[in-house]
PDB file of N, CA and C in Angstrom:
ATOM      1  N   MET A   1     -18.113-113.823-178.129  1.00 62.00           N
ATOM      2  CA  MET A   1     -16.849-113.222-177.754  1.00 62.00           C
ATOM      3  C   MET A   1     -16.754-111.795-178.275  1.00 62.00           C
ATOM      4  N   GLY A   2     -17.200-111.564-179.506  1.00 74.00           N
ATOM      5  CA  GLY A   2     -17.141-110.234-180.091  1.00 74.00           C
ATOM      6  C   GLY A   2     -18.011-109.234-179.359  1.00 74.00           C
ATOM      7  N   ARG A   3     -19.163-109.699-178.869  1.00 83.00           N
ATOM      8  CA  ARG A   3     -20.066-108.805-178.151  1.00 83.00           C
ATOM      9  C   ARG A   3     -19.433-108.345-176.843  1.00 83.00           C
ATOM     10  N   TRP A   4     -18.727-109.246-176.157  1.00 79.00           N
ATOM     11  CA  TRP A   4     -18.060-108.908-174.905  1.00 79.00           C
ATOM     12  C   TRP A   4     -16.974-107.869-175.141  1.00 79.00           C
ATOM     13  N   ILE A   5     -16.199-108.036-176.204  1.00 82.00           N
ATOM     14  CA  ILE A   5     -15.133-107.086-176.527  1.00 82.00           C
ATOM     15  C   ILE A   5     -15.727-105.722-176.883  1.00 82.00           C
ATOM     16  N   ASP A   6     -16.839-105.709-177.603  1.00 82.00           N
ATOM     17  CA  ASP A   6     -17.506-104.444-177.928  1.00 82.00           C
ATOM     18  C   ASP A   6     -17.982-103.734-176.665  1.00 82.00           C
ATOM     19  N   LEU A   7     -18.521-104.497-175.721  1.00 78.00           N
ATOM     20  CA  LEU A   7     -18.996-103.918-174.471  1.00 78.00           C
ATOM     21  C   LEU A   7     -17.844-103.325-173.670  1.00 78.00           C
ATOM     22  N   VAL A   8     -16.735-104.056-173.581  1.00 78.00           N
ATOM     23  CA  VAL A   8     -15.581-103.562-172.831  1.00 78.00           C
ATOM     24  C   VAL A   8     -14.996-102.323-173.495  1.00 78.00           C
ATOM     25  N   SER A   9     -14.872-102.340-174.804  1.00 82.00           N
ATOM     26  CA  SER A   9     -14.281-101.185-175.485  1.00 82.00           C
ATOM     27  C   SER A   9     -15.180 -99.954-175.400  1.00 82.00           C
ATOM     28  N   ALA A  10     -16.479-100.147-175.377  1.00 84.00           N
ATOM     29  CA  ALA A  10     -17.402 -99.017-175.268  1.00 84.00           C
ATOM     30  C   ALA A  10     -17.373 -98.397-173.876  1.00 84.00           C
ATOM     31  N   ASN A  11     -17.029 -99.188-172.874  1.00 84.00           N
ATOM     32  CA  ASN A  11     -17.036 -98.711-171.489  1.00 84.00           C
ATOM     33  C   ASN A  11     -15.642 -98.711-170.873  1.00 84.00           C
ATOM     34  N   ALA A  12     -14.605 -98.592-171.679  1.00 86.00           N
ATOM     35  CA  ALA A  12     -13.230 -98.718-171.191  1.00 86.00           C
ATOM     36  C   ALA A  12     -12.887 -97.659-170.149  1.00 86.00           C
ATOM     37  N   ALA A  13     -13.284 -96.430-170.366  1.00 85.00           N
ATOM     38  CA  ALA A  13     -12.950 -95.361-169.419  1.00 85.00           C
ATOM     39  C   ALA A  13     -13.625 -95.592-168.073  1.00 85.00           C
ATOM     40  N   GLU A  14     -14.884 -96.005-168.112  1.00 87.00           N
ATOM     41  CA  GLU A  14     -15.595 -96.260-166.857  1.00 87.00           C
ATOM     42  C   GLU A  14     -15.007 -97.464-166.125  1.00 87.00           C
ATOM     43  N   LEU A  15     -14.657 -98.509-166.854  1.00 85.00           N
ATOM     44  CA  LEU A  15     -14.045 -99.678-166.227  1.00 85.00           C
ATOM     45  C   LEU A  15     -12.687 -99.346-165.622  1.00 85.00           C
ATOM     46  N   LEU A  16     -11.915 -98.496-166.281  1.00 90.00           N
ATOM     47  CA  LEU A  16     -10.624 -98.070-165.747  1.00 90.00           C
ATOM     48  C   LEU A  16     -10.811 -97.250-164.482  1.00 90.00           C
ATOM     49  N   TRP A  17     -11.803 -96.381-164.466  1.00 90.00           N
ATOM     50  CA  TRP A  17     -12.095 -95.568-163.291  1.00 90.00           C
ATOM     51  C   TRP A  17     -12.506 -96.453-162.108  1.00 90.00           C
ATOM     52  N   ILE A  18     -13.373 -97.419-162.356  1.00 89.00           N
ATOM     53  CA  ILE A  18     -13.815 -98.335-161.306  1.00 89.00           C
ATOM     54  C   ILE A  18     -12.644 -99.173-160.806  1.00 89.00           C
ATOM     55  N   GLY A  19     -11.821 -99.661-161.731  1.00 91.00           N
ATOM     56  CA  GLY A  19     -10.662-100.466-161.348  1.00 91.00           C
ATOM     57  C   GLY A  19      -9.673 -99.695-160.499  1.00 91.00           C
ATOM     58  N   SER A  20      -9.462 -98.429-160.819  1.00 94.00           N
ATOM     59  CA  SER A  20      -8.536 -97.632-160.013  1.00 94.00           C
ATOM     60  C   SER A  20      -9.106 -97.374-158.622  1.00 94.00           C
ATOM     61  N   GLY A  21     -10.417 -97.208-158.522  1.00 92.00           N
ATOM     62  CA  GLY A  21     -11.036 -97.044-157.209  1.00 92.00           C
ATOM     63  C   GLY A  21     -10.918 -98.288-156.354  1.00 92.00           C
ATOM     64  N   VAL A  22     -11.157 -99.443-156.961  1.00 94.00           N
ATOM     65  CA  VAL A  22     -11.031-100.711-156.233  1.00 94.00           C
ATOM     66  C   VAL A  22      -9.587-100.913-155.787  1.00 94.00           C
ATOM     67  N   LEU A  23      -8.635-100.618-156.659  1.00 96.00           N
ATOM     68  CA  LEU A  23      -7.222-100.764-156.311  1.00 96.00           C
ATOM     69  C   LEU A  23      -6.837 -99.827-155.175  1.00 96.00           C
ATOM     70  N   ALA A  24      -7.331 -98.598-155.197  1.00 96.00           N
ATOM     71  CA  ALA A  24      -7.017 -97.647-154.130  1.00 96.00           C
ATOM     72  C   ALA A  24      -7.562 -98.125-152.786  1.00 96.00           C
ATOM     73  N   ILE A  25      -8.801 -98.599-152.762  1.00 95.00           N
ATOM     74  CA  ILE A  25      -9.387 -99.094-151.513  1.00 95.00           C
ATOM     75  C   ILE A  25      -8.632-100.327-151.029  1.00 95.00           C
ATOM     76  N   TYR A  26      -8.267-101.216-151.947  1.00 96.00           N
ATOM     77  CA  TYR A  26      -7.512-102.417-151.586  1.00 96.00           C
ATOM     78  C   TYR A  26      -6.163-102.041-150.967  1.00 96.00           C
ATOM     79  N   LEU A  27      -5.459-101.105-151.591  1.00 96.00           N
ATOM     80  CA  LEU A  27      -4.143-100.722-151.076  1.00 96.00           C
ATOM     81  C   LEU A  27      -4.240-100.023-149.725  1.00 96.00           C
ATOM     82  N   ILE A  28      -5.271 -99.219-149.514  1.00 97.00           N
ATOM     83  CA  ILE A  28      -5.468 -98.593-148.203  1.00 97.00           C
ATOM     84  C   ILE A  28      -5.727 -99.656-147.145  1.00 97.00           C
ATOM     85  N   ALA A  29      -6.544-100.639-147.467  1.00 96.00           N
ATOM     86  CA  ALA A  29      -6.815-101.719-146.513  1.00 96.00           C
ATOM     87  C   ALA A  29      -5.547-102.516-146.216  1.00 96.00           C
ATOM     88  N   ARG A  30      -4.718-102.749-147.232  1.00 97.00           N
ATOM     89  CA  ARG A  30      -3.457-103.469-147.007  1.00 97.00           C
ATOM     90  C   ARG A  30      -2.494-102.641-146.161  1.00 97.00           C
ATOM     91  N   LEU A  31      -2.478-101.308-146.358  1.00 97.00           N
ATOM     92  CA  LEU A  31      -1.632-100.446-145.530  1.00 97.00           C
ATOM     93  C   LEU A  31      -2.066-100.472-144.068  1.00 97.00           C
ATOM     94  N   LEU A  32      -3.344-100.720-143.844  1.00 97.00           N
ATOM     95  CA  LEU A  32      -3.858-100.836-142.479  1.00 97.00           C
ATOM     96  C   LEU A  32      -3.698-102.248-141.929  1.00 97.00           C
ATOM     97  N   LYS A  33      -2.880-103.057-142.596  1.00 97.00           N
ATOM     98  CA  LYS A  33      -2.511-104.421-142.173  1.00 97.00           C
ATOM     99  C   LYS A  33      -3.678-105.407-142.215  1.00 97.00           C
ATOM    100  N   ALA A  34      -4.590-105.211-143.148  1.00 96.00           N
ATOM    101  CA  ALA A  34      -5.692-106.164-143.316  1.00 96.00           C
ATOM    102  C   ALA A  34      -5.196-107.382-144.092  1.00 96.00           C
ATOM    103  N   HIS A  35      -5.778-108.522-143.809  1.00 96.00           N
ATOM    104  CA  HIS A  35      -5.469-109.744-144.549  1.00 96.00           C
ATOM    105  C   HIS A  35      -5.843-109.520-146.017  1.00 96.00           C
ATOM    106  N   PRO A  36      -5.093-110.111-146.970  1.00 96.00           N
ATOM    107  CA  PRO A  36      -5.392-109.867-148.391  1.00 96.00           C
ATOM    108  C   PRO A  36      -6.829-110.189-148.797  1.00 96.00           C
ATOM    109  N   LEU A  37      -7.385-111.279-148.284  1.00 96.00           N
ATOM    110  CA  LEU A  37      -8.765-111.630-148.633  1.00 96.00           C
ATOM    111  C   LEU A  37      -9.754-110.621-148.052  1.00 96.00           C
ATOM    112  N   LEU A  38      -9.501-110.174-146.837  1.00 96.00           N
ATOM    113  CA  LEU A  38     -10.360-109.159-146.233  1.00 96.00           C
ATOM    114  C   LEU A  38     -10.243-107.835-146.982  1.00 96.00           C
ATOM    115  N   ALA A  39      -9.036-107.480-147.391  1.00 96.00           N
ATOM    116  CA  ALA A  39      -8.838-106.242-148.150  1.00 96.00           C
ATOM    117  C   ALA A  39      -9.570-106.301-149.485  1.00 96.00           C
ATOM    118  N   LEU A  40      -9.547-107.449-150.136  1.00 94.00           N
ATOM    119  CA  LEU A  40     -10.263-107.603-151.401  1.00 94.00           C
ATOM    120  C   LEU A  40     -11.773-107.508-151.187  1.00 94.00           C
ATOM    121  N   THR A  41     -12.254-108.101-150.103  1.00 94.00           N
ATOM    122  CA  THR A  41     -13.678-108.020-149.782  1.00 94.00           C
ATOM    123  C   THR A  41     -14.094-106.576-149.518  1.00 94.00           C
ATOM    124  N   ILE A  42     -13.281-105.858-148.762  1.00 94.00           N
ATOM    125  CA  ILE A  42     -13.568-104.452-148.474  1.00 94.00           C
ATOM    126  C   ILE A  42     -13.560-103.636-149.761  1.00 94.00           C
ATOM    127  N   ALA A  43     -12.646-103.943-150.669  1.00 94.00           N
ATOM    128  CA  ALA A  43     -12.545-103.193-151.922  1.00 94.00           C
ATOM    129  C   ALA A  43     -13.731-103.459-152.842  1.00 94.00           C
ATOM    130  N   LEU A  44     -14.251-104.681-152.837  1.00 93.00           N
ATOM    131  CA  LEU A  44     -15.351-105.030-153.739  1.00 93.00           C
ATOM    132  C   LEU A  44     -16.729-104.754-153.145  1.00 93.00           C
ATOM    133  N   LEU A  45     -16.796-104.498-151.845  1.00 92.00           N
ATOM    134  CA  LEU A  45     -18.081-104.262-151.193  1.00 92.00           C
ATOM    135  C   LEU A  45     -18.840-103.056-151.770  1.00 92.00           C
ATOM    136  N   PRO A  46     -18.202-101.909-152.022  1.00 89.00           N
ATOM    137  CA  PRO A  46     -18.967-100.797-152.621  1.00 89.00           C
ATOM    138  C   PRO A  46     -19.553-101.130-153.990  1.00 89.00           C
ATOM    139  N   LEU A  47     -18.849-101.932-154.779  1.00 88.00           N
ATOM    140  CA  LEU A  47     -19.386-102.331-156.083  1.00 88.00           C
ATOM    141  C   LEU A  47     -20.625-103.200-155.919  1.00 88.00           C
ATOM    142  N   ALA A  48     -20.586-104.119-154.957  1.00 86.00           N
ATOM    143  CA  ALA A  48     -21.738-104.992-154.725  1.00 86.00           C
ATOM    144  C   ALA A  48     -22.939-104.187-154.233  1.00 86.00           C
ATOM    145  N   VAL A  49     -22.698-103.253-153.329  1.00 85.00           N
ATOM    146  CA  VAL A  49     -23.792-102.419-152.819  1.00 85.00           C
ATOM    147  C   VAL A  49     -24.393-101.578-153.943  1.00 85.00           C
ATOM    148  N   ALA A  50     -23.542-100.995-154.781  1.00 84.00           N
ATOM    149  CA  ALA A  50     -24.045-100.192-155.901  1.00 84.00           C
ATOM    150  C   ALA A  50     -24.835-101.053-156.875  1.00 84.00           C
ATOM    151  N   TYR A  51     -24.362-102.269-157.143  1.00 83.00           N
ATOM    152  CA  TYR A  51     -25.074-103.152-158.063  1.00 83.00           C
ATOM    153  C   TYR A  51     -26.457-103.503-157.518  1.00 83.00           C
ATOM    154  N   PHE A  52     -26.530-103.864-156.234  1.00 82.00           N
ATOM    155  CA  PHE A  52     -27.821-104.225-155.657  1.00 82.00           C
ATOM    156  C   PHE A  52     -28.734-103.008-155.523  1.00 82.00           C
ATOM    157  N   PHE A  53     -28.162-101.806-155.395  1.00 84.00           N
ATOM    158  CA  PHE A  53     -28.973-100.596-155.338  1.00 84.00           C
ATOM    159  C   PHE A  53     -29.629-100.313-156.686  1.00 84.00           C
ATOM    160  N   TYR A  54     -28.893-100.516-157.765  1.00 83.00           N
ATOM    161  CA  TYR A  54     -29.428-100.240-159.100  1.00 83.00           C
ATOM    162  C   TYR A  54     -30.236-101.401-159.680  1.00 83.00           C
ATOM    163  N   HIS A  55     -30.102-102.588-159.118  1.00 79.00           N
ATOM    164  CA  HIS A  55     -30.859-103.760-159.572  1.00 79.00           C
ATOM    165  C   HIS A  55     -31.531-104.401-158.351  1.00 79.00           C
ATOM    166  N   PRO A  56     -32.644-103.835-157.882  1.00 79.00           N
ATOM    167  CA  PRO A  56     -33.241-104.303-156.628  1.00 79.00           C
ATOM    168  C   PRO A  56     -33.738-105.743-156.658  1.00 79.00           C
ATOM    169  N   ALA A  57     -34.011-106.312-157.816  1.00 78.00           N
ATOM    170  CA  ALA A  57     -34.494-107.694-157.869  1.00 78.00           C
ATOM    171  C   ALA A  57     -33.347-108.701-157.810  1.00 78.00           C
ATOM    172  N   SER A  58     -32.120-108.240-157.904  1.00 76.00           N
ATOM    173  CA  SER A  58     -30.974-109.150-157.962  1.00 76.00           C
ATOM    174  C   SER A  58     -30.812-110.032-156.729  1.00 76.00           C
ATOM    175  N   PRO A  59     -30.957-109.510-155.493  1.00 73.00           N
ATOM    176  CA  PRO A  59     -30.773-110.412-154.350  1.00 73.00           C
ATOM    177  C   PRO A  59     -31.723-111.607-154.359  1.00 73.00           C
ATOM    178  N   SER A  60     -32.981-111.386-154.721  1.00 78.00           N
ATOM    179  CA  SER A  60     -33.916-112.514-154.738  1.00 78.00           C
ATOM    180  C   SER A  60     -33.576-113.484-155.864  1.00 78.00           C
ATOM    181  N   HIS A  61     -33.136-112.976-157.014  1.00 75.00           N
ATOM    182  CA  HIS A  61     -32.724-113.868-158.101  1.00 75.00           C
ATOM    183  C   HIS A  61     -31.479-114.648-157.713  1.00 75.00           C
ATOM    184  N   PHE A  62     -30.552-113.999-157.021  1.00 72.00           N
ATOM    185  CA  PHE A  62     -29.324-114.663-156.588  1.00 72.00           C
ATOM    186  C   PHE A  62     -29.628-115.761-155.575  1.00 72.00           C
ATOM    187  N   ILE A  63     -30.500-115.472-154.625  1.00 77.00           N
ATOM    188  CA  ILE A  63     -30.868-116.473-153.617  1.00 77.00           C
ATOM    189  C   ILE A  63     -31.618-117.627-154.269  1.00 77.00           C
ATOM    190  N   ALA A  64     -32.503-117.334-155.223  1.00 78.00           N
ATOM    191  CA  ALA A  64     -33.234-118.394-155.925  1.00 78.00           C
ATOM    192  C   ALA A  64     -32.283-119.261-156.744  1.00 78.00           C
ATOM    193  N   MET A  65     -31.264-118.658-157.319  1.00 75.00           N
ATOM    194  CA  MET A  65     -30.299-119.413-158.107  1.00 75.00           C
ATOM    195  C   MET A  65     -29.483-120.351-157.216  1.00 75.00           C
ATOM    196  N   MET A  66     -29.173-119.912-155.997  1.00 76.00           N
ATOM    197  CA  MET A  66     -28.371-120.737-155.091  1.00 76.00           C
ATOM    198  C   MET A  66     -29.199-121.848-154.451  1.00 76.00           C
ATOM    199  N   GLY A  67     -30.491-121.621-154.298  1.00 71.00           N
ATOM    200  CA  GLY A  67     -31.325-122.577-153.585  1.00 71.00           C
ATOM    201  C   GLY A  67     -31.982-123.497-154.475  1.00 71.00           C
TER     202      GLY A  67
END
């Protein structure tokens, strides 16, 4: 638990920046009358793409974990 809190506190500014970006995209999608689940998916999609771009082995590990 302590390690998680240390990680969050060390990256608080970056997490706040990412959270505000996700919230902005979500609110824009909601203003365009998107369903809440679709708006959340649209908001989280750039984070998923960035994660898979920086960790290229992740999709195969994710598929292996599910199968």
